[in-house]
XYZ file of C-alpha atoms in Angstrom:
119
model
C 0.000 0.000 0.000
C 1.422 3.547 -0.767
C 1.548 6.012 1.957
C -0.859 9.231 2.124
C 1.949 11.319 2.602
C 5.372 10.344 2.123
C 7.979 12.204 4.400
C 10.803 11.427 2.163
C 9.262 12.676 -0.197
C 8.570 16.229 1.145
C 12.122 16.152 2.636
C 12.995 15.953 -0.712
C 10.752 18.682 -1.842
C 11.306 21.187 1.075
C 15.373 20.633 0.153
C 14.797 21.452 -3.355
C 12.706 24.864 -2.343
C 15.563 25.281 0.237
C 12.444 26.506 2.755
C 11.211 24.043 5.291
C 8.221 26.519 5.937
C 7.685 26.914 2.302
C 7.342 23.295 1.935
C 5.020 22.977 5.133
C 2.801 26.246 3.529
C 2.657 23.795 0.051
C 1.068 20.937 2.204
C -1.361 23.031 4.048
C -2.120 24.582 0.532
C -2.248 21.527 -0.810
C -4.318 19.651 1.833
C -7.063 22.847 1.445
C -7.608 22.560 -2.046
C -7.774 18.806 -2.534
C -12.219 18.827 -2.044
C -11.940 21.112 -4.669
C -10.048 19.659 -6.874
C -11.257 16.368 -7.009
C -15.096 18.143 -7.401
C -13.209 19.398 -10.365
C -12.258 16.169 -11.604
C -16.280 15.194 -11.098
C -17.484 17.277 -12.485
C -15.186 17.270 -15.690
C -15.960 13.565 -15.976
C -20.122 14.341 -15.332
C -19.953 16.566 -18.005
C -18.140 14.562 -20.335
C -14.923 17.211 -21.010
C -12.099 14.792 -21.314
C -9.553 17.883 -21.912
C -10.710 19.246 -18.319
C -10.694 15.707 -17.001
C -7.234 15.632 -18.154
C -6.143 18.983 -17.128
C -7.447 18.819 -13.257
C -6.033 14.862 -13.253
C -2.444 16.166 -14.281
C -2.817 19.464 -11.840
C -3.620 16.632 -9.291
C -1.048 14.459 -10.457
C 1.699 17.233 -10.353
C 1.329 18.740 -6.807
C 0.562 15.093 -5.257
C 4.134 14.347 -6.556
C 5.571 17.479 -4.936
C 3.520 16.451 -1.737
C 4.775 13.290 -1.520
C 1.247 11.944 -1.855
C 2.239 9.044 -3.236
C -1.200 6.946 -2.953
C -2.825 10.353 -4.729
C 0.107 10.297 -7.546
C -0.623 7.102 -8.560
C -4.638 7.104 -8.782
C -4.085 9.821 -10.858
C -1.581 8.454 -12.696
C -3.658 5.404 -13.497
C -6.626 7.271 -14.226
C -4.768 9.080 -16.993
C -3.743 6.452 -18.762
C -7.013 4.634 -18.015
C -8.834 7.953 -19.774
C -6.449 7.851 -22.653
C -6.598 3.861 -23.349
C -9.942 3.047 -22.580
C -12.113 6.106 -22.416
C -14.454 7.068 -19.697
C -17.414 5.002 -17.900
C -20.111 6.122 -15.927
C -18.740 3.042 -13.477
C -15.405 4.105 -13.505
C -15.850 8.057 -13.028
C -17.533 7.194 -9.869
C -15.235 5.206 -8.537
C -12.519 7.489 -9.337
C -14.625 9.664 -7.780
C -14.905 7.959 -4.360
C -11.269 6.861 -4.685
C -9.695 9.585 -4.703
C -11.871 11.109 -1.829
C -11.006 8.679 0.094
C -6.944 9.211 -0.432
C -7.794 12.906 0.260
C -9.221 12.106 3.707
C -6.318 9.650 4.519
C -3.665 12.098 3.426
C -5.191 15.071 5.410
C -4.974 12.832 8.707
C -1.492 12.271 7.498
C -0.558 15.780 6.895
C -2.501 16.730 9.999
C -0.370 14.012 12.018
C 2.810 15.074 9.871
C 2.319 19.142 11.083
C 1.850 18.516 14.623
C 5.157 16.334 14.922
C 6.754 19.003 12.452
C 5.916 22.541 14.581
């Protein structure tokens, strides 16, 4: 099983930015946005607009991989190249849907356990 959050991961990341609090603002930016985003994945796939679905999968995609949200990275990841193989299904928009939601909650208690150990 991949982790919610990987700490390597953002050690990596907040190195690279050379700003630990930098790196700790990206995960609380992160961890605020991720409802939203993955309502904007929804709704893409609702709607049928596979160049939005693709869009707010690789925006996902992206800043889960600076995150270190490694479970998040690779849903998305396989959700891409589900989209551009196979199409889209009712069936599999949902549980992309519910997936994903469900990394979101598991990498906010994560983050949230991450940030108290971090401060």
């Amino acid at each position: 099983m991949l982790p919610a959050l990987d700490e390597a991961v953002f050690a990596t990341f907040a190195q690279d930015l050379r700003s630990y609090p930098e790196a700790l603002q990206f995960l609380a930016d992160f961890d605020a946005m991720l409802t939203r985003r993955i309502s904007r994945i929804g709704d893409a796939l609702e709607c049928g607009e596979g160049e939005e679905t693709t869009t707010a999968l690789l925006s996902l995609h992206a800043s889960a991989a600076m995150a270190g949200a490694c479970a998040l990275q690779h849903s998305t990841a396989k959700a891409l190249t589900t989209i551009r193989c196979s199409g889209v299904s009712r069936g599999f928009a949902d549980e992309l849907v519910l997936q994903l939601t469900d990394q979101a909650q598991h990498f906010t208690r994560s983050y949230r356990a991450f940030r108290r150990g971090a401060l």
